JSON list of C-alpha atoms in Angstrom, two decimals:
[
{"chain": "Z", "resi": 1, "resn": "UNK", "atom": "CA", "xyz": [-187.37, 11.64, -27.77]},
{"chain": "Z", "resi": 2, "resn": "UNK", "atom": "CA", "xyz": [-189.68, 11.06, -30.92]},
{"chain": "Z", "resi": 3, "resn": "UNK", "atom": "CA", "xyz": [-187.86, 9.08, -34.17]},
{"chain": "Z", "resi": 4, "resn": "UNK", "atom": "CA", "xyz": [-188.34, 11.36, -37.29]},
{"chain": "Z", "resi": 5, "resn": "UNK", "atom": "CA", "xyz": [-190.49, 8.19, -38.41]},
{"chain": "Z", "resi": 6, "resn": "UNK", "atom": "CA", "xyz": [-192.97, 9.06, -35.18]},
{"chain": "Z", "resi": 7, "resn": "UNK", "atom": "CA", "xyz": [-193.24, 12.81, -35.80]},
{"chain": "Z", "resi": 8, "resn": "UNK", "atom": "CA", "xyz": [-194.23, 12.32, -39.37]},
{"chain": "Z", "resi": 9, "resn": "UNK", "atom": "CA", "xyz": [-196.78, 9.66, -38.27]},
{"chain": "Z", "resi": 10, "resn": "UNK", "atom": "CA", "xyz": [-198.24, 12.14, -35.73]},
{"chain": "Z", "resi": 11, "resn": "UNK", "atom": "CA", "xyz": [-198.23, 15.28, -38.03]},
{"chain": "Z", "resi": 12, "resn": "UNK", "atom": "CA", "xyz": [-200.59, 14.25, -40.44]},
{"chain": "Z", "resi": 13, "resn": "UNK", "atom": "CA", "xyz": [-199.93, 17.50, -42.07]},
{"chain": "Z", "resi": 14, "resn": "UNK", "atom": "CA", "xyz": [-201.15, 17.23, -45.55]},
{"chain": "Z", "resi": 15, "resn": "UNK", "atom": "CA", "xyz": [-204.64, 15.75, -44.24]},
{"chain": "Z", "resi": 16, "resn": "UNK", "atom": "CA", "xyz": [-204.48, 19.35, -41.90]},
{"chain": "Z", "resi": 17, "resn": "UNK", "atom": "CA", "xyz": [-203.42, 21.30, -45.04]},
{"chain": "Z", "resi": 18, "resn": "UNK", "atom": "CA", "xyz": [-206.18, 19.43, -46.26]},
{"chain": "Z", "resi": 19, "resn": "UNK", "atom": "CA", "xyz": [-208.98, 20.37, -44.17]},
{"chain": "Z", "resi": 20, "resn": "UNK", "atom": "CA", "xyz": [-207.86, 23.68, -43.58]},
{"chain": "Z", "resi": 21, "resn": "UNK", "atom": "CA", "xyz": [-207.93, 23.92, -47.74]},
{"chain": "Z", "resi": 22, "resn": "UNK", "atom": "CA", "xyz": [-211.97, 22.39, -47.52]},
{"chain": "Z", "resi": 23, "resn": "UNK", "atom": "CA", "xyz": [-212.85, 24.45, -43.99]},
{"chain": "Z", "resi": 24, "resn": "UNK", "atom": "CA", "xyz": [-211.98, 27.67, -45.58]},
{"chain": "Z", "resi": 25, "resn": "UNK", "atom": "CA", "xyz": [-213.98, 27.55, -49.06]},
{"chain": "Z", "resi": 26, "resn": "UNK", "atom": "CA", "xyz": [-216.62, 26.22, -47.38]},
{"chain": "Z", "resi": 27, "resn": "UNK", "atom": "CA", "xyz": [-216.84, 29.39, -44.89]},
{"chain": "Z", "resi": 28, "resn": "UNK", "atom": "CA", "xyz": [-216.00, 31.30, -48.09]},
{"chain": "Z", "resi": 29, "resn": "UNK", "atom": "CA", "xyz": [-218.64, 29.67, -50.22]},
{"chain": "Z", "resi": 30, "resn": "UNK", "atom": "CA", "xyz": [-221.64, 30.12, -47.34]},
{"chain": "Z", "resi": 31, "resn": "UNK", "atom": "CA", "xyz": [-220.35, 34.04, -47.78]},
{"chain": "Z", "resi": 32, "resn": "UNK", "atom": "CA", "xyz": [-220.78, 33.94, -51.29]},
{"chain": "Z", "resi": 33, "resn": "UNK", "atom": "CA", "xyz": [-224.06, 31.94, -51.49]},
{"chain": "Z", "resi": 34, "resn": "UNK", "atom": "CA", "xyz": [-226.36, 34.18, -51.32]},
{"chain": "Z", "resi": 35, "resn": "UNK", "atom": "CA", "xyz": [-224.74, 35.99, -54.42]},
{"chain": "Z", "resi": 36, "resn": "UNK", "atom": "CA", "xyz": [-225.80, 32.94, -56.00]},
{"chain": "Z", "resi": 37, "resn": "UNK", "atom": "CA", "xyz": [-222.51, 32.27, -56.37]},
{"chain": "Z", "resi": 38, "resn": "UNK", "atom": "CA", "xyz": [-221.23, 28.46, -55.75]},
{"chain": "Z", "resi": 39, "resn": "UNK", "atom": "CA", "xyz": [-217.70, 27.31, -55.61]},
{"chain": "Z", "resi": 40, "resn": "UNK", "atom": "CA", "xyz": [-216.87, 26.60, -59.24]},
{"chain": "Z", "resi": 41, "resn": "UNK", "atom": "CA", "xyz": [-218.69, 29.96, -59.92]},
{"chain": "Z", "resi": 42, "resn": "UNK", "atom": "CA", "xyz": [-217.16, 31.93, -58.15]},
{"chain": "Z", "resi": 43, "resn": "UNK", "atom": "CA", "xyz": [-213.53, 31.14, -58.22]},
{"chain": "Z", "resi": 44, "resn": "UNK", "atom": "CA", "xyz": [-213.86, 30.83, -62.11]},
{"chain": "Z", "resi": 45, "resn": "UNK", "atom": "CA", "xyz": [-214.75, 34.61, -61.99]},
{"chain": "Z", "resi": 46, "resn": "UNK", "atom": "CA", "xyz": [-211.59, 35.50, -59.00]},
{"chain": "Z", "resi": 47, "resn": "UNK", "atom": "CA", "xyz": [-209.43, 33.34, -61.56]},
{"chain": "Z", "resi": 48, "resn": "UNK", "atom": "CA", "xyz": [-210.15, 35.49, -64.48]},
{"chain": "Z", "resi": 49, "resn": "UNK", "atom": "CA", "xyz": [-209.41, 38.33, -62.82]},
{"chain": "Z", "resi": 50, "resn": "UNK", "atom": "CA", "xyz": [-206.36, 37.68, -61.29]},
{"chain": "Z", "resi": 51, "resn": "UNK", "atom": "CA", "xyz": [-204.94, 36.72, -63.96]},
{"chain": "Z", "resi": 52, "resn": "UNK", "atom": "CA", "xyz": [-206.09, 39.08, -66.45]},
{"chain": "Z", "resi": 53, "resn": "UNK", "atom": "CA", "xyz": [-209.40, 38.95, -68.41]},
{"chain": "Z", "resi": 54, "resn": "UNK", "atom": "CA", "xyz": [-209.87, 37.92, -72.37]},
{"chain": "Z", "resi": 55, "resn": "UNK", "atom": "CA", "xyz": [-208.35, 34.58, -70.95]},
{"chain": "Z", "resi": 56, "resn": "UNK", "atom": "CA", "xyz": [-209.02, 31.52, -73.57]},
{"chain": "Z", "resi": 57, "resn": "UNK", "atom": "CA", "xyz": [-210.96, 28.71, -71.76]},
{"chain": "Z", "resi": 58, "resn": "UNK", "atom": "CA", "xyz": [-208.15, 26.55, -71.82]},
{"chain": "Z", "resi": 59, "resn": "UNK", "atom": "CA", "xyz": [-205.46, 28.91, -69.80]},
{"chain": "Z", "resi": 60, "resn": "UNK", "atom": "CA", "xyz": [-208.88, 29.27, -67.31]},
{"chain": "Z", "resi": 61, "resn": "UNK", "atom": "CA", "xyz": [-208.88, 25.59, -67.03]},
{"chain": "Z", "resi": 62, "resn": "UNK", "atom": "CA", "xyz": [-205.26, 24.91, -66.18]},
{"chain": "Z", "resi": 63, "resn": "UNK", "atom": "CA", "xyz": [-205.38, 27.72, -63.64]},
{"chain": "Z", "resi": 64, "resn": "UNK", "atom": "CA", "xyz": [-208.48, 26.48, -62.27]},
{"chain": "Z", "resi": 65, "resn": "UNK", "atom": "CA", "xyz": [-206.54, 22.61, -62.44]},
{"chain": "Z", "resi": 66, "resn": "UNK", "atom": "CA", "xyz": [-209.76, 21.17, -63.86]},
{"chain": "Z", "resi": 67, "resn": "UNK", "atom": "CA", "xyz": [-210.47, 19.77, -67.39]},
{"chain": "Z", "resi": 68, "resn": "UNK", "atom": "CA", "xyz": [-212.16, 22.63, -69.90]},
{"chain": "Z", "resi": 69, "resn": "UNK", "atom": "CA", "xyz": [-215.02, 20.23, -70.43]},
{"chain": "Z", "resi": 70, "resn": "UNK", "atom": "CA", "xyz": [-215.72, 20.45, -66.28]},
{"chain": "Z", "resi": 71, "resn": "UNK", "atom": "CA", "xyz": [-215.48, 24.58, -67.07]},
{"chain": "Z", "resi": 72, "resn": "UNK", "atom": "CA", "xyz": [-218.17, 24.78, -70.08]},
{"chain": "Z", "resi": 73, "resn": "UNK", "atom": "CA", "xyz": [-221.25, 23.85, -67.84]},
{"chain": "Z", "resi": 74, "resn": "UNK", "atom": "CA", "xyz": [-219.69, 26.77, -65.33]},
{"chain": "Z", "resi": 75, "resn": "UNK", "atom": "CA", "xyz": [-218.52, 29.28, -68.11]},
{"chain": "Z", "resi": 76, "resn": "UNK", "atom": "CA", "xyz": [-222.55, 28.49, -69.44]},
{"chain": "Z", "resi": 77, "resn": "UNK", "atom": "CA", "xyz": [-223.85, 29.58, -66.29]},
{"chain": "Z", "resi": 78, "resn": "UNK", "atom": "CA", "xyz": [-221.82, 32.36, -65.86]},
{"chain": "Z", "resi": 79, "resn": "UNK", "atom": "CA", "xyz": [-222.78, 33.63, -69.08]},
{"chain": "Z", "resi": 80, "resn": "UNK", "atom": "CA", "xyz": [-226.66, 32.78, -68.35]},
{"chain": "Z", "resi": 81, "resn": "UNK", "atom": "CA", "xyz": [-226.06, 35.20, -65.41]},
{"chain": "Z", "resi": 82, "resn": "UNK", "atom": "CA", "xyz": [-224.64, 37.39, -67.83]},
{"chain": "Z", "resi": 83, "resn": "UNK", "atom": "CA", "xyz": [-221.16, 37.84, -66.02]},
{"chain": "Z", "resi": 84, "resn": "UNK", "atom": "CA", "xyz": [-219.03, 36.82, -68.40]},
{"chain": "Z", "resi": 85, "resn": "UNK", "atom": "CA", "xyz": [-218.65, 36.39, -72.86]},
{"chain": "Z", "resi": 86, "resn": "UNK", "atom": "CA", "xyz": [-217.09, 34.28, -74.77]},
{"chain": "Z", "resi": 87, "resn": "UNK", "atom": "CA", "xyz": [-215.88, 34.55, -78.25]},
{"chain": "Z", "resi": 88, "resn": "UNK", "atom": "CA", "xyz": [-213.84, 32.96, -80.74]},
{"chain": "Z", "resi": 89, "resn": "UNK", "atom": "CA", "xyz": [-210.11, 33.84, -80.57]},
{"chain": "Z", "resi": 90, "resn": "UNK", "atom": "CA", "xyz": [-209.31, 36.34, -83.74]},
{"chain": "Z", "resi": 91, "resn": "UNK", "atom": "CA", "xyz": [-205.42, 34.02, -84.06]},
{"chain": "Z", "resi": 92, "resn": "UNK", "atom": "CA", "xyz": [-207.19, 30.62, -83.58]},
{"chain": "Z", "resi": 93, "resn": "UNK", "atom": "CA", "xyz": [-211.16, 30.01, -84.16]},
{"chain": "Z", "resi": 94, "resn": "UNK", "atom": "CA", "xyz": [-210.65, 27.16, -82.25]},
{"chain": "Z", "resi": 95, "resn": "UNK", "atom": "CA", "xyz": [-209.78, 28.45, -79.04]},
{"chain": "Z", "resi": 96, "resn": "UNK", "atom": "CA", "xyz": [-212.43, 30.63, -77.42]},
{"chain": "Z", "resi": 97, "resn": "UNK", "atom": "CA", "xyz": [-212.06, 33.78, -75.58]},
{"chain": "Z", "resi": 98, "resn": "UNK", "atom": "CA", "xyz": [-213.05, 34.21, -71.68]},
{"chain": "Z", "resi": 99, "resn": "UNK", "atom": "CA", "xyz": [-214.12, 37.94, -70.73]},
{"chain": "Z", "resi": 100, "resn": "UNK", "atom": "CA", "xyz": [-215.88, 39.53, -67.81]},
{"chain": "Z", "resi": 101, "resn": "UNK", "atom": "CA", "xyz": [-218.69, 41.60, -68.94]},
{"chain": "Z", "resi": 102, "resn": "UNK", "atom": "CA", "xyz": [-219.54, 44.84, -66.97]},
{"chain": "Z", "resi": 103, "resn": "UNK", "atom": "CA", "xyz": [-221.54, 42.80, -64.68]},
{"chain": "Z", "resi": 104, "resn": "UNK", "atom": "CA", "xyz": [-219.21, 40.57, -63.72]},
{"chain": "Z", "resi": 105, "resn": "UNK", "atom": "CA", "xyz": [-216.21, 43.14, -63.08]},
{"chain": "Z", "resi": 106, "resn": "UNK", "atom": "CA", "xyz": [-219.12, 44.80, -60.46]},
{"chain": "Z", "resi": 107, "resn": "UNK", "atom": "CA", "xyz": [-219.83, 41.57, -59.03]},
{"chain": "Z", "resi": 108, "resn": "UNK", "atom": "CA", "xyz": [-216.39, 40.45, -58.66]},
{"chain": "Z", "resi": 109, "resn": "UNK", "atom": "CA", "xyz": [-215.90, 44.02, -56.69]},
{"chain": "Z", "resi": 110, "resn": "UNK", "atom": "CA", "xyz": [-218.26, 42.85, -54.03]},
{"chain": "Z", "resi": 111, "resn": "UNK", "atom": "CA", "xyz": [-216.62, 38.99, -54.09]},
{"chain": "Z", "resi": 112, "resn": "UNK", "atom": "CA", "xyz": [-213.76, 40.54, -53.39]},
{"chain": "Z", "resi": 113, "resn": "UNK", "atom": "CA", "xyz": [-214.92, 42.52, -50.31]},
{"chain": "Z", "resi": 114, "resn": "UNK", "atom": "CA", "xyz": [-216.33, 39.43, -48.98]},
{"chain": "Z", "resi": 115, "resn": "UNK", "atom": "CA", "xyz": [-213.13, 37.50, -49.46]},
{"chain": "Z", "resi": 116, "resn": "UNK", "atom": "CA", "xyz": [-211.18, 39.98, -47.62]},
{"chain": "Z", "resi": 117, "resn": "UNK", "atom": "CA", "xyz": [-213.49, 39.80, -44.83]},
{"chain": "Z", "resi": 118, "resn": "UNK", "atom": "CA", "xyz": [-213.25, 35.79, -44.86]},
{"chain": "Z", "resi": 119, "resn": "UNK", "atom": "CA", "xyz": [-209.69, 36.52, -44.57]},
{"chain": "Z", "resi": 120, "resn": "UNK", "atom": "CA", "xyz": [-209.55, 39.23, -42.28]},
{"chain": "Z", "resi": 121, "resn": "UNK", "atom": "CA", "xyz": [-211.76, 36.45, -39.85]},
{"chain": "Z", "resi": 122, "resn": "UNK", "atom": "CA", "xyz": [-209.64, 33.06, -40.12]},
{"chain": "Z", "resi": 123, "resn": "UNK", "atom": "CA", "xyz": [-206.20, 34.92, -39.71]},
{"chain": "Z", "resi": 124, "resn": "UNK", "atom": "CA", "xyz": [-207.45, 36.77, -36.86]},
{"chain": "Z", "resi": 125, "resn": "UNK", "atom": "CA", "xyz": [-205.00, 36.40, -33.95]},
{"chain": "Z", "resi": 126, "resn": "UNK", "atom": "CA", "xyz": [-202.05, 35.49, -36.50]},
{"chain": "Z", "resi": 127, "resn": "UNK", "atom": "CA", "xyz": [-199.44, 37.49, -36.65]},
{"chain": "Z", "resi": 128, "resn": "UNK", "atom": "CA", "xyz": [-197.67, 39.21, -39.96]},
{"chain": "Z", "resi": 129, "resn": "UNK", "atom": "CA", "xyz": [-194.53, 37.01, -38.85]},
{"chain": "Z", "resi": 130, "resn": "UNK", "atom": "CA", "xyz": [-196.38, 33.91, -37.97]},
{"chain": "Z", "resi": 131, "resn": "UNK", "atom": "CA", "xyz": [-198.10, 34.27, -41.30]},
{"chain": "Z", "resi": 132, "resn": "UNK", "atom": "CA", "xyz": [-195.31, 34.99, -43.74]},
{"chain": "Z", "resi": 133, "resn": "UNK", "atom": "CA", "xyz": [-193.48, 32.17, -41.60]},
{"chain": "Z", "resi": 134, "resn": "UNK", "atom": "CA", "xyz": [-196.81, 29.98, -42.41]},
{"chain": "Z", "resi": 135, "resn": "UNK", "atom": "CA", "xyz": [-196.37, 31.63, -46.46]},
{"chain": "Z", "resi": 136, "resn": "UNK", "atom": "CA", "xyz": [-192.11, 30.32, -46.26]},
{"chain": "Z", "resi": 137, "resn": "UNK", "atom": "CA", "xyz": [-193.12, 27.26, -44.81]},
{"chain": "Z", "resi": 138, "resn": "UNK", "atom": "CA", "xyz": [-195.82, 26.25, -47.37]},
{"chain": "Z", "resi": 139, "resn": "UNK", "atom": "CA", "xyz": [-193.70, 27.46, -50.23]},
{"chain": "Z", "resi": 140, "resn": "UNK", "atom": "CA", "xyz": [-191.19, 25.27, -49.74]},
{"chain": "Z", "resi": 141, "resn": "UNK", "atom": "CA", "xyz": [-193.00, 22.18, -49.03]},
{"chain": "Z", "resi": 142, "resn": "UNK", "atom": "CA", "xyz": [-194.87, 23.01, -52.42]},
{"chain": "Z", "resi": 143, "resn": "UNK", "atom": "CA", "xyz": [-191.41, 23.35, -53.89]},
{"chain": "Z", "resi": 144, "resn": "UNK", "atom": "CA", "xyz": [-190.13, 19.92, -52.84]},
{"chain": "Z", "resi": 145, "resn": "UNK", "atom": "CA", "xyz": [-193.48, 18.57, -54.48]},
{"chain": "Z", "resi": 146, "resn": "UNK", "atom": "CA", "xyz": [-192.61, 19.98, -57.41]},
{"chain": "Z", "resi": 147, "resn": "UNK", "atom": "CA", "xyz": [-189.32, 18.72, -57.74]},
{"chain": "Z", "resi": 148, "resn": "UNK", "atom": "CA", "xyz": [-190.09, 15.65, -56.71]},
{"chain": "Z", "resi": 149, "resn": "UNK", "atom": "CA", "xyz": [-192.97, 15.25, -59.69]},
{"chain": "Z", "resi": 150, "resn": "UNK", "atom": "CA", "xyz": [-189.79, 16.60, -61.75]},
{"chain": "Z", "resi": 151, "resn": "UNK", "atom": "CA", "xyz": [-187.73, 14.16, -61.18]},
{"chain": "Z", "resi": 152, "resn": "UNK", "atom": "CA", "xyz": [-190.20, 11.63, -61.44]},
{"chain": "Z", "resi": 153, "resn": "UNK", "atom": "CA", "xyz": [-191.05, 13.36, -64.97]},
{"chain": "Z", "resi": 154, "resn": "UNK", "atom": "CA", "xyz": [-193.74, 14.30, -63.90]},
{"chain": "Z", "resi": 155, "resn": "UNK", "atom": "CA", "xyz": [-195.51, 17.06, -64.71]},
{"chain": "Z", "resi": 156, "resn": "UNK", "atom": "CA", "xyz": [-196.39, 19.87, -62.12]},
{"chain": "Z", "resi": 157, "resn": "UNK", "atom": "CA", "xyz": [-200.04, 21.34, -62.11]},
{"chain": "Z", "resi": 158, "resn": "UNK", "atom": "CA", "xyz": [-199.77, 24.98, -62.33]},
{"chain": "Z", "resi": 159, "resn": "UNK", "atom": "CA", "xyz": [-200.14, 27.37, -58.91]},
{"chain": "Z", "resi": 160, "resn": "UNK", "atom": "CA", "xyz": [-203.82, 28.11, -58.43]},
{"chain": "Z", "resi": 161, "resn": "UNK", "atom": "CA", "xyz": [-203.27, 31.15, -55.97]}
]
């Protein structure tokens, strides 16, 4: 029988989590190219609408986990492609206001659809139980991280799903 020592040694979980993280954008992103959508683009846009649009660049940012200097060249683009505006916040001129214009909320429509599909493809022979089993599992494990970068003082990036 394996020592706990030897399982965790063979597992090499997080690098799986890992690559599983980096397989699946990249199938995603090859879906989405031709949108002329890359990676930062795209899941700027599905971050702005999931969490509601008129976002300021900074909330965008901390969802996104990336530094709002890394999401001005992207937010630029965007806007160059006219998907989304931005505008100064009416409560603080400083901050500046993230919204989707009418192209974008189209566009993000057919993201969407292609997302779901991407989906639809790499969970193909999973199960709903082996999948919200999959869901538990990875909750908790994020959980422990958390309170582990609590303890530690540490403090927590935000959930990017």
């Amino acid at each position: 029988m394996k020592t706990e020592l030897e399982r965790l040694r063979e597992l090499s979980l997080a690098e799986r989590l890992g690559r599983l993280h980096r397989l699946w954008c990249n199938v995603a992103c090859m879906e989405l190219q031709p949108m002329g959508l890359t990676y930062s683009r795209w899941t700027a846009l599905w971050k702005l609408v999931r969490l509601g649009d008129n976002l300021s660049q900074k909330v965008l940012a901390e969802a996104l986990e990336i530094e709002v200097a890394s999401l001005m060249r992207t937010l630029g683009q965007l806007e160059q492609q006219g998907l989304v505006s931005r505008h100064a916040c009416t409560q603080d001129k400083r901050a500046r206001i993230v919204s989707l214009t009418p192209a974008g909320h189209a566009l993000v429509a057919q993201v969407e659809a292609h997302i779901m599909q991407v989906r639809r493809e790499l969970l193909q022979g999973i199960s709903e139980t082996e999948l919200s089993e999959f869901e538990r599992i990875i909750g908790l494990i994020s959980d422990n991280a958390c309170a582990k970068l609590a303890t530690a003082g540490a403090t927590p990036k935000q959930d990017s799903q």
